[in-house]
Amino acid sequence: MSGGGATGGGAGGLPVAPRDDLALVEGYHSPQVDVEVRLNTNEAPLPPPAGFVEALADEVKRIAFNRYPDRSARDLRAALAELHGVKAEQIFAANGSNEVIQCLLLAFGGPGRSAAVFEPTYLLHTHIAKITGTQVHTGRRADDLSLDLAEFDRVNSAHRPAVTFICSPNNPTGRSESREVIEAVVGRAAGLVVVDEAYGQFARWSALPLVSDDGRVVVVRTFSKTWSMAANRLGYVVAPAGVVSVLEEVALPYHLDSVKQAAGRVALRFRAEMEARIAGVVEERGRIAARLSELDVQTWPSDANFILFRPLHQGPKEVWSGLVERSVLVRDCSGWPGLEGCLRVTVGTPEENGRFLSALTEVLA
Ligand SMILES: *Cc1c(COP(=O)(O)O)cnc(C)c1O
């Protein structure tokens, strides 16, 4: 019905049919079920420190709300540059790292170009690529869910992708790649290598030192997870200065509002608190992993704030519903390529983790 033409109406009585290629794109949903213990979206378990909200309120009072924000977010970028020991010209910030990824694909992907992903991995890399008209080439991870360099070589030489996504630590598997593996990818990649470090602070090393102005590495980070600021939608990339200039061209004018810019700057004053919270999450992750190893599930080691597990003798849907009945929500990953039977639990507060572990113990009994 929709044909190829833009006129003549589409299904459902639309005045004009949407792009044909949007039909290939499935929506991205994490069900928001009403439960007491929400461990399904990898957010930080605690709100930001009390001092953060007060300091932000003071900053907000000083904003000239009748004026457009600082278009190049100078102060925020300078603060992030200082945090990472890079130049402000190497930082581009946007509304969540998802918008950073969208800008990367608008600039370097698009019609006639492609991106490579290695499944199972973060679904939004593929999703945003398709929305920007970028063809996606999908490789498979090895059986232990690590990045397989032979598979990378196969995809890279067959398709010469403009962008290769490496999520490390990988969502939803929790595994981070070694420096040797990332360096091998960078040495051979046809285009940009986007290392998504949404969970980078939980890992033992970061690809940030691999970023240089004459290189091809870009590292994506977010305030959504470790900085307890998912509500704020703020992410950024550390990239060659030339890449940052191009991203600024594809972003909408004034895309980063003044409140958000202030929130990002203020958050960086609470680095010690953030690091203490990370240490707490890592400790709880160890406790959950230890208990899971005694239960009837398969698990994988995690460098992030979540753990992937597979019930060995019950279906994932049954276990997921059993947990929901006990007011605990985890992520059902069983439909993701290569993750048959798998669920993912976010590390919460000690109390939430206790609720999860006892609910799971009951459901598996
Ligand atoms: C959660 C997550 C993000 C964060 O996206 P935001 O838009 O910054 O909230 C990015 N990448 C991965 C792999 C994630 O899991």
Short mmCIF file of C-alpha atoms and ligand atoms in Angstrom, two decimals:
data_model
loop_
_atom_site.label_atom_id
_atom_site.label_comp_id
_atom_site.label_asym_id
_atom_site.label_seq_id
_atom_site.Cartn_x
_atom_site.Cartn_y
_atom_site.Cartn_z
CA MET A 1 0.00 0.00 0.00
CA SER A 2 2.65 2.48 0.95
CA GLY A 3 4.58 1.85 -2.27
CA GLY A 4 7.65 3.95 -2.74
CA GLY A 5 5.93 7.26 -3.23
CA ALA A 6 5.60 9.93 -0.61
CA THR A 7 2.04 10.82 -1.64
CA GLY A 8 -1.18 8.84 -1.74
CA GLY A 9 -1.45 8.14 1.99
CA GLY A 10 -0.23 5.24 4.03
CA ALA A 11 -1.72 2.49 6.10
CA GLY A 12 -3.81 3.70 9.02
CA GLY A 13 -5.04 6.80 7.22
CA LEU A 14 -1.80 8.76 7.50
CA PRO A 15 -1.69 11.77 5.16
CA VAL A 16 1.62 10.49 3.84
CA ALA A 17 3.41 7.18 4.27
CA PRO A 18 6.47 7.17 6.51
CA ARG A 19 9.82 6.10 5.03
CA ASP A 20 9.66 2.51 3.82
CA ASP A 21 12.86 1.60 5.65
CA LEU A 22 11.34 2.48 9.04
CA ALA A 23 9.36 -0.76 8.77
CA LEU A 24 12.68 -2.55 9.36
CA VAL A 25 13.11 -0.82 12.68
CA GLU A 26 11.57 -2.41 15.74
CA GLY A 27 10.77 -0.14 18.65
CA TYR A 28 13.01 -0.24 21.69
CA HIS A 29 11.05 -1.01 24.81
CA SER A 30 11.94 -1.88 28.32
CA PRO A 31 8.55 -2.56 29.92
CA GLN A 32 7.78 -0.20 32.80
CA VAL A 33 5.85 -2.48 35.12
CA ASP A 34 4.68 -1.16 38.46
CA VAL A 35 6.83 -3.01 41.03
CA GLU A 36 8.67 -2.20 44.23
CA VAL A 37 12.12 -3.36 43.10
CA ARG A 38 13.14 -2.15 39.64
CA LEU A 39 16.32 -3.81 38.47
CA ASN A 40 15.77 -3.72 34.71
CA THR A 41 17.42 -0.62 33.24
CA ASN A 42 20.90 -0.42 34.80
CA GLU A 43 20.30 2.91 36.51
CA ALA A 44 22.22 3.90 39.63
CA PRO A 45 20.40 2.56 42.69
CA LEU A 46 20.77 5.78 44.70
CA PRO A 47 19.73 9.37 43.93
CA PRO A 48 22.57 11.91 43.50
CA PRO A 49 24.12 13.21 46.76
CA ALA A 50 21.88 15.73 48.58
CA GLY A 51 24.49 18.45 48.04
CA PHE A 52 24.14 18.00 44.29
CA VAL A 53 20.49 19.01 44.18
CA GLU A 54 21.17 22.09 46.33
CA ALA A 55 24.18 23.18 44.30
CA LEU A 56 22.20 22.69 41.11
CA ALA A 57 19.29 24.73 42.47
CA ASP A 58 21.72 27.61 43.10
CA GLU A 59 23.02 27.38 39.55
CA VAL A 60 19.51 27.24 38.13
CA LYS A 61 18.66 30.51 39.91
CA ARG A 62 21.43 32.21 37.96
CA ILE A 63 20.30 31.02 34.51
CA ALA A 64 19.02 33.72 32.14
CA PHE A 65 15.95 31.78 31.03
CA ASN A 66 15.01 34.26 28.33
CA ARG A 67 18.29 33.55 26.54
CA TYR A 68 19.37 30.59 24.46
CA PRO A 69 21.96 28.38 26.15
CA ASP A 70 25.68 28.51 25.45
CA ARG A 71 25.61 26.77 22.12
CA SER A 72 29.00 25.16 22.47
CA ALA A 73 28.57 24.26 26.16
CA ARG A 74 32.02 25.70 26.89
CA ASP A 75 32.06 25.36 30.67
CA LEU A 76 30.68 21.83 30.69
CA ARG A 77 33.16 20.72 28.03
CA ALA A 78 36.03 22.35 29.89
CA ALA A 79 35.02 20.50 33.08
CA LEU A 80 34.77 17.17 31.24
CA ALA A 81 38.08 17.81 29.51
CA GLU A 82 39.70 18.40 32.87
CA LEU A 83 38.16 15.22 34.26
CA HIS A 84 39.67 13.15 31.46
CA GLY A 85 42.87 15.10 30.83
CA VAL A 86 41.95 15.96 27.23
CA LYS A 87 41.25 19.18 25.31
CA ALA A 88 37.79 20.76 25.42
CA GLU A 89 37.83 20.56 21.60
CA GLN A 90 37.84 16.77 21.98
CA ILE A 91 34.51 16.71 23.85
CA PHE A 92 31.01 16.77 22.39
CA ALA A 93 28.03 16.53 24.74
CA ALA A 94 24.41 15.72 23.89
CA ASN A 95 21.06 14.62 25.31
CA GLY A 96 22.16 11.23 26.55
CA SER A 97 24.80 9.12 24.91
CA ASN A 98 22.05 7.89 22.60
CA GLU A 99 21.97 11.33 21.00
CA VAL A 100 25.77 11.27 20.78
CA ILE A 101 25.46 7.98 18.87
CA GLN A 102 22.74 9.45 16.67
CA CYS A 103 24.98 12.42 15.83
CA LEU A 104 27.90 10.09 15.05
CA LEU A 105 25.70 8.16 12.64
CA LEU A 106 24.18 11.28 11.07
CA ALA A 107 27.70 12.52 10.43
CA PHE A 108 29.55 9.34 9.46
CA GLY A 109 26.77 6.89 8.57
CA GLY A 110 23.65 7.48 6.49
CA PRO A 111 22.56 6.24 3.08
CA GLY A 112 25.26 4.32 1.21
CA ARG A 113 27.28 3.76 4.38
CA SER A 114 27.31 1.08 7.01
CA ALA A 115 28.00 0.33 10.65
CA ALA A 116 29.20 -2.91 12.23
CA VAL A 117 27.91 -4.37 15.49
CA PHE A 118 28.75 -7.63 17.23
CA GLU A 119 25.77 -9.39 18.77
CA PRO A 120 24.68 -9.87 21.41
CA THR A 121 25.21 -6.21 22.25
CA TYR A 122 23.38 -2.94 22.96
CA LEU A 123 20.32 -2.92 20.71
CA LEU A 124 20.26 0.83 20.25
CA HIS A 125 23.42 0.87 18.13
CA THR A 126 21.54 -1.09 15.46
CA HIS A 127 18.29 0.75 16.09
CA ILE A 128 19.74 4.25 15.73
CA ALA A 129 21.81 3.18 12.72
CA LYS A 130 18.67 2.05 10.91
CA ILE A 131 16.78 5.23 11.78
CA THR A 132 19.61 7.28 10.29
CA GLY A 133 19.49 5.18 7.10
CA THR A 134 22.79 3.48 7.88
CA GLN A 135 23.07 -0.15 6.80
CA VAL A 136 23.98 -2.49 9.65
CA HIS A 137 26.36 -5.44 9.32
CA THR A 138 26.04 -7.84 12.21
CA GLY A 139 28.82 -10.09 13.44
CA ARG A 140 28.51 -12.70 16.15
CA ARG A 141 30.44 -12.84 19.40
CA ALA A 142 32.26 -16.02 20.36
CA ASP A 143 30.49 -18.65 22.49
CA ASP A 144 31.89 -17.10 25.67
CA LEU A 145 30.36 -13.78 24.45
CA SER A 146 33.79 -12.19 23.90
CA LEU A 147 34.57 -10.20 20.77
CA ASP A 148 35.95 -12.60 18.18
CA LEU A 149 38.73 -10.93 16.14
CA ALA A 150 38.34 -13.37 13.25
CA GLU A 151 34.67 -12.42 13.05
CA PHE A 152 35.59 -8.74 13.27
CA ASP A 153 38.02 -9.22 10.34
CA ARG A 154 35.35 -10.97 8.31
CA VAL A 155 32.81 -8.16 8.76
CA ASN A 156 35.37 -5.40 8.44
CA SER A 157 36.95 -6.61 5.22
CA ALA A 158 33.68 -7.67 3.59
CA HIS A 159 31.87 -4.36 4.26
CA ARG A 160 34.41 -1.66 5.19
CA PRO A 161 31.97 -0.11 7.72
CA ALA A 162 32.25 3.62 8.33
CA VAL A 163 31.54 3.00 12.02
CA THR A 164 32.31 -0.04 14.18
CA PHE A 165 30.57 -0.20 17.54
CA ILE A 166 32.29 -1.93 20.43
CA CYS A 167 30.37 -1.83 23.68
CA SER A 168 32.78 -2.43 26.57
CA PRO A 169 31.74 -3.41 29.18
CA ASN A 170 29.13 -4.89 26.90
CA ASN A 171 25.44 -4.52 27.61
CA PRO A 172 23.78 -7.00 28.28
CA THR A 173 26.59 -9.49 28.82
CA GLY A 174 28.67 -7.44 31.30
CA ARG A 175 31.97 -8.42 29.76
CA SER A 176 34.67 -5.86 28.91
CA GLU A 177 37.19 -6.40 26.14
CA SER A 178 40.91 -6.33 26.86
CA ARG A 179 43.10 -3.49 25.72
CA GLU A 180 44.82 -5.89 23.29
CA VAL A 181 41.52 -6.75 21.59
CA ILE A 182 40.45 -3.10 21.27
CA GLU A 183 43.87 -2.13 19.92
CA ALA A 184 43.67 -4.93 17.36
CA VAL A 185 40.26 -3.64 16.22
CA VAL A 186 41.56 -0.09 16.03
CA GLY A 187 44.58 -1.21 14.03
CA ARG A 188 42.44 -2.91 11.38
CA ALA A 189 39.12 -0.98 11.32
CA ALA A 190 38.06 0.64 8.07
CA GLY A 191 36.36 3.58 9.78
CA LEU A 192 35.67 5.05 13.18
CA VAL A 193 35.78 2.75 16.21
CA VAL A 194 33.11 3.83 18.68
CA VAL A 195 33.80 2.36 22.11
CA ASP A 196 30.60 2.68 24.14
CA GLU A 197 31.73 2.97 27.75
CA ALA A 198 28.36 3.62 29.37
CA TYR A 199 29.65 1.33 32.15
CA GLY A 200 33.29 2.34 31.83
CA GLN A 201 33.69 3.39 35.46
CA PHE A 202 32.97 -0.17 36.59
CA ALA A 203 35.68 -1.66 34.39
CA ARG A 204 39.38 -2.16 35.09
CA TRP A 205 40.61 -0.12 32.16
CA SER A 206 39.27 2.47 29.70
CA ALA A 207 39.87 3.09 26.01
CA LEU A 208 40.11 6.84 26.71
CA PRO A 209 43.94 6.88 26.38
CA LEU A 210 43.52 5.53 22.82
CA VAL A 211 41.78 8.75 21.69
CA SER A 212 44.03 11.09 19.73
CA ASP A 213 43.46 13.80 17.15
CA ASP A 214 45.04 11.74 14.38
CA GLY A 215 43.36 8.49 15.45
CA ARG A 216 40.02 6.75 14.80
CA VAL A 217 38.85 5.98 18.34
CA VAL A 218 35.90 7.72 19.93
CA VAL A 219 34.76 6.88 23.46
CA VAL A 220 31.14 7.44 24.46
CA ARG A 221 30.22 8.05 28.09
CA THR A 222 27.02 8.91 29.93
CA PHE A 223 25.79 10.49 33.15
CA SER A 224 22.84 8.08 33.17
CA LYS A 225 24.42 5.19 35.04
CA THR A 226 27.30 6.00 37.40
CA TRP A 227 26.39 9.66 37.95
CA SER A 228 22.82 8.88 39.13
CA MET A 229 21.45 11.23 36.48
CA ALA A 230 19.35 9.14 34.10
CA ALA A 231 16.52 11.67 34.45
CA ASN A 232 18.78 14.40 33.17
CA ARG A 233 19.67 12.85 29.78
CA LEU A 234 23.32 13.84 29.40
CA GLY A 235 26.05 11.98 27.57
CA TYR A 236 29.25 12.86 25.73
CA VAL A 237 32.01 11.61 23.55
CA VAL A 238 35.77 12.00 23.81
CA ALA A 239 36.98 12.04 20.21
CA PRO A 240 39.50 13.52 17.79
CA ALA A 241 38.89 17.29 17.57
CA GLY A 242 38.06 16.94 13.87
CA VAL A 243 35.30 14.45 14.65
CA VAL A 244 33.89 16.78 17.31
CA SER A 245 33.66 19.64 14.78
CA VAL A 246 31.60 17.45 12.46
CA LEU A 247 29.30 16.37 15.30
CA GLU A 248 28.66 20.03 16.08
CA GLU A 249 27.47 20.49 12.52
CA VAL A 250 24.85 17.74 12.65
CA ALA A 251 23.51 18.53 16.13
CA LEU A 252 20.50 20.83 16.24
CA PRO A 253 21.31 24.39 17.28
CA TYR A 254 21.23 24.84 21.07
CA HIS A 255 20.50 21.15 21.55
CA LEU A 256 21.88 21.18 25.11
CA ASP A 257 19.75 23.32 27.42
CA SER A 258 21.22 25.51 30.15
CA VAL A 259 19.83 23.46 33.05
CA LYS A 260 21.42 20.32 31.70
CA GLN A 261 24.75 22.02 31.12
CA ALA A 262 24.69 23.24 34.71
CA ALA A 263 23.71 19.79 36.01
CA GLY A 264 26.65 18.20 34.27
CA ARG A 265 29.12 20.74 35.65
CA VAL A 266 27.74 20.49 39.17
CA ALA A 267 27.80 16.68 39.11
CA LEU A 268 31.52 16.68 38.39
CA ARG A 269 32.12 18.38 41.75
CA PHE A 270 30.88 15.18 43.42
CA ARG A 271 33.40 12.82 41.96
CA ALA A 272 34.44 11.32 45.29
CA GLU A 273 30.81 10.49 46.13
CA MET A 274 30.36 8.95 42.69
CA GLU A 275 33.41 6.77 43.16
CA ALA A 276 32.21 5.63 46.58
CA ARG A 277 28.91 4.60 45.02
CA ILE A 278 30.70 2.65 42.31
CA ALA A 279 32.68 0.80 44.96
CA GLY A 280 29.40 -0.03 46.72
CA VAL A 281 27.85 -1.36 43.51
CA VAL A 282 30.94 -3.46 42.76
CA GLU A 283 30.77 -4.98 46.22
CA GLU A 284 27.08 -5.81 45.82
CA ARG A 285 27.76 -7.22 42.35
CA GLY A 286 30.17 -9.65 44.00
CA ARG A 287 27.57 -10.65 46.56
CA ILE A 288 24.90 -11.27 43.88
CA ALA A 289 27.35 -13.22 41.71
CA ALA A 290 28.35 -15.40 44.65
CA ARG A 291 24.73 -16.23 45.47
CA LEU A 292 23.83 -16.86 41.80
CA SER A 293 26.67 -19.36 41.57
CA GLU A 294 24.87 -21.44 44.21
CA LEU A 295 21.55 -21.38 42.34
CA ASP A 296 20.35 -23.32 39.34
CA VAL A 297 21.48 -20.69 36.81
CA GLN A 298 24.37 -20.08 34.43
CA THR A 299 26.08 -16.69 34.86
CA TRP A 300 28.82 -14.68 33.18
CA PRO A 301 31.44 -12.52 34.89
CA SER A 302 30.49 -8.83 34.84
CA ASP A 303 32.53 -5.63 34.73
CA ALA A 304 29.35 -3.53 34.81
CA ASN A 305 26.48 -2.79 37.22
CA PHE A 306 24.38 -5.73 36.06
CA ILE A 307 24.66 -9.50 35.71
CA LEU A 308 23.42 -11.75 32.92
CA PHE A 309 22.06 -15.11 34.01
CA ARG A 310 20.26 -18.08 32.48
CA PRO A 311 17.94 -20.31 34.51
CA LEU A 312 18.99 -23.86 33.69
CA HIS A 313 15.74 -25.72 34.22
CA GLN A 314 13.01 -23.12 33.80
CA GLY A 315 11.95 -20.88 30.95
CA PRO A 316 13.02 -17.22 31.12
CA LYS A 317 9.43 -15.94 30.83
CA GLU A 318 8.32 -18.10 33.72
CA VAL A 319 11.17 -16.87 35.91
CA TRP A 320 10.61 -13.25 34.83
CA SER A 321 6.90 -13.46 35.73
CA GLY A 322 7.66 -15.24 39.00
CA LEU A 323 9.91 -12.33 39.94
CA VAL A 324 7.29 -9.75 38.90
CA GLU A 325 4.75 -11.55 41.10
CA ARG A 326 7.19 -10.92 43.95
CA SER A 327 7.43 -7.26 42.87
CA VAL A 328 10.92 -7.55 41.36
CA LEU A 329 11.50 -6.44 37.76
CA VAL A 330 14.52 -7.68 35.76
CA ARG A 331 15.21 -7.49 32.05
CA ASP A 332 14.13 -10.33 29.83
CA CYS A 333 16.96 -10.67 27.28
CA SER A 334 15.82 -14.03 25.95
CA GLY A 335 14.71 -12.56 22.63
CA TRP A 336 18.12 -11.00 21.90
CA PRO A 337 20.22 -12.78 19.34
CA GLY A 338 22.49 -15.32 21.08
CA LEU A 339 20.89 -14.90 24.51
CA GLU A 340 18.22 -17.60 24.47
CA GLY A 341 16.88 -18.16 27.97
CA CYS A 342 18.74 -15.19 29.51
CA LEU A 343 17.70 -12.54 32.01
CA ARG A 344 19.68 -9.53 33.23
CA VAL A 345 19.57 -8.04 36.71
CA THR A 346 20.81 -4.57 37.58
CA VAL A 347 22.72 -4.23 40.85
CA GLY A 348 20.48 -2.25 43.21
CA THR A 349 20.74 -1.22 46.84
CA PRO A 350 21.69 -4.00 49.28
CA GLU A 351 18.04 -4.24 50.29
CA GLU A 352 16.81 -4.49 46.69
CA ASN A 353 19.44 -7.10 45.89
CA GLY A 354 18.32 -9.09 48.91
CA ARG A 355 14.71 -8.94 47.67
CA PHE A 356 15.84 -10.10 44.23
CA LEU A 357 17.92 -12.97 45.56
CA SER A 358 15.24 -14.31 47.84
CA ALA A 359 12.56 -13.95 45.15
CA LEU A 360 14.77 -15.78 42.66
CA THR A 361 15.53 -18.51 45.16
CA GLU A 362 11.79 -19.03 45.66
CA VAL A 363 11.01 -18.97 41.95
CA LEU A 364 13.72 -21.53 41.16
CA ALA A 365 12.76 -23.83 44.06
C1 LIG B 1 22.42 2.78 29.24
C2 LIG B 1 23.33 2.78 28.07
C3 LIG B 1 23.61 3.96 27.40
C4 LIG B 1 23.04 5.22 27.96
O1 LIG B 1 22.31 5.94 27.14
P1 LIG B 1 21.89 7.41 27.61
O2 LIG B 1 21.25 7.89 26.37
O3 LIG B 1 23.15 8.14 27.94
O4 LIG B 1 21.00 7.27 28.78
C5 LIG B 1 24.49 3.96 26.35
N1 LIG B 1 25.09 2.82 25.96
C6 LIG B 1 24.86 1.66 26.58
C7 LIG B 1 25.57 0.44 26.16
C8 LIG B 1 23.96 1.60 27.64
O5 LIG B 1 23.71 0.44 28.24
#
